[in-house]
Amino acid sequence: MSAERHYLGAARRETPRSLRPNAGTPSHAWARYLDVIRHGLLMIDDAGRVIVSNAPAERLLTNFLPPSRKLGARPLLRALCAGTGKPRREVFRSLRQGRDRRTAVSFEVRDQGLTLQVELNPAEEQGWIATIEDVSARKASEARADEAARQDPLTGLPNRLLLQERLSEALVRLHRNGEKCALLLVDLDRFKPVNDTLGHPIGDALLKKVADRLRSAVRPTDTVARIGGDEFIIVQAGIREASDTQALARRLVDLIGRTYMIDGHLLTIGASVGVALAPNDGDASETLLKNADLALYRAKVDGRGTYRFFEPEMDARMQARRRLELDMRQALARREFQLHYQPQMQLDGDRLIGCEALIRWKHPERGAVSPLDFIPLAEEIGLIVPIGDWVIRQACRDAMHWPAHMAVAVNVSPAQFKSDRLVETIMSALAGSGLPARRLEVEITEGVLLQENEKTLRTLHRLRELGVRVSMDDFGTGYSSLSYLRSFPFDKIKIDRSFVKDLSSKPDGDAIIRAIAGLGKSLGMTTVAEGVETPEQMQRIREEGCTDVQGYLISRPIPADDLMTFLASYPPHA
Ligand code: C2E
Ligand code: MG
Ligand code: MG
């Protein structure tokens, strides 16, 4: 009350000369002209009495007064104050400041669905001139636009912007009263193939159903947001312990993994979920998002369709990965890669008929890095394409120094098949080196045939038309090696070395090799046993009917220069 009085000052005894004090409508004839102004207009004296008001002002302001009250008394100011939603003390303080500085004071007043913009300008001698604008429509459309800007149009879920706000709010609650929360990053597995093969309308319908299931899995206090094509985030609020979140993560994986019926198609996708808990795994948005992302990455690496909670060593592992990536990116330019060659021997006549090119990386600090440690990462980040190009060109060049009957085999990764450039690269490597196509072999694993089968098969056929031979590597280790043998007429089957190892260690260890050798024979394909290390294994391989062998018994993979020496002295006991 004191603030009010202070602003209003002691009511002056003398009245303004130009206007007659009147707590109601203006009595001056000219004042009626004010009615044609679209905005509300008021003149208020320092005592808070309304001296002049136009019709729009009366119309707008009556909404703010209890029915019994008349416009013009202090209740008007009180009602306006209440409508600002701010403490009355604060409103009067700003009025006082406006008065002192002779600047306009403006505030928004809201009540019963109306929003008014009230601006008070200190009048010349005393009191205020107030303009009142009805901004309800504008505010409503702003609010709608605001909501739209925070919503994903397809699913109606909050988008990244609103998610950020909700997460910030949750973190404020965490800091203020220790209310824990969790961030769950959900990534759909196998969504892309649905979208690519059945079309976007089906993909969209599927996303909507996923959104519904996610919504149904959380409480009203949680937030589910869509932040990308098939990526969702859940902010789980007010959790007591990690098991609350674990239960939710498990529920999400289960719910998303159930089949969907869309437009007559029975669809199955999965969800990988990465979880970060606040405050344990961070108490800032960026840290939590980063850590949930690391956990999601782990969930995917661990086979998808599962959830993982963030653990600090994930961060360390990711940093090591990043360092490896950086080093690998430089390795090509720094000529740190080298090719070693491992000879293959034909059992009929014990002749060397070719070599497999195997990449070696000698890093100045890391030393020799095994292909098993860097090829998977190179595939994942696409770096295998330039590295693989180099391998093909180098192998063709090296093979030109070998006896004319010897072939060179290169390993080609799934990512290289995806890149569209493979056939051109091979053609230009052959042309550049002068190596006849029949002396080049391409080794592929099941992974190549698992992806975009049609396109891959077309590429394989084009290679075959060029005269390049195609081998199925690591045969027997995948899920459906047999069905792949039917899909393409391979020239060669390379029996994985795990079966050769089984020869001596398992009672029926020879059954598989015998079966594959028989299969190769009837399909007209060469069968190479990989990883032959001992004379006994060699003997057994011969007996089972394989046509070729490769392994340490003949030679380990050796540098190109040493290979020349090796070839010159072969066969060793001749
Ligand atoms: P892979 O194509 O199946 O190659 C055969 C692997 O078995 C080679 O390992 C070879 O050194 C090893 N090996 C050969 N004989 C024996 C033996 O008697 N005993 C034992 N224990 N091992 C034997 P390496 O060189 O470490 O290569 C591993 C894998 O890395 C290769 O398996 C291949 O999948 C991949 N790789 C190697 N070079 C390249 C390349 O240039 N491009 C691509 N995309 N992958 C490559
Ligand atoms: Mg191979
Ligand atoms: Mg192999």
mmCIF file with all atom_site columns, C-alpha atoms and ligand atoms in Angstrom, residues 356 443 473-474 494 496 530, ligand 3:
data_model
loop_
_atom_site.group_PDB
_atom_site.id
_atom_site.type_symbol
_atom_site.label_atom_id
_atom_site.label_alt_id
_atom_site.label_comp_id
_atom_site.label_asym_id
_atom_site.label_entity_id
_atom_site.label_seq_id
_atom_site.pdbx_PDB_ins_code
_atom_site.Cartn_x
_atom_site.Cartn_y
_atom_site.Cartn_z
_atom_site.occupancy
_atom_site.B_iso_or_equiv
_atom_site.pdbx_formal_charge
_atom_site.auth_seq_id
_atom_site.auth_comp_id
_atom_site.auth_asym_id
_atom_site.auth_atom_id
_atom_site.pdbx_PDB_model_num
ATOM   1 C  CA . GLU A 1 356 ? 46.470 -62.390 -51.065 1.00 0.00 ? 356 GLU A CA 1
ATOM   2 C  CA . GLU A 1 443 ? 37.598 -61.232 -51.885 1.00 0.00 ? 443 GLU A CA 1
ATOM   3 C  CA . ASP A 1 473 ? 36.060 -65.033 -47.978 1.00 0.00 ? 473 ASP A CA 1
ATOM   4 C  CA . ASP A 1 474 ? 35.746 -66.492 -44.465 1.00 0.00 ? 474 ASP A CA 1
ATOM   5 C  CA . LYS A 1 494 ? 37.813 -69.544 -48.936 1.00 0.00 ? 494 LYS A CA 1
ATOM   6 C  CA . ASP A 1 496 ? 37.512 -69.924 -42.784 1.00 0.00 ? 496 ASP A CA 1
ATOM   7 C  CA . GLU A 1 530 ? 42.767 -70.774 -44.948 1.00 0.00 ? 530 GLU A CA 1
HETATM 8 MG MG . MG  B 2 .   ? 39.642 -65.014 -44.735 1.00 0.00 ? 3   MG  B MG 1
#
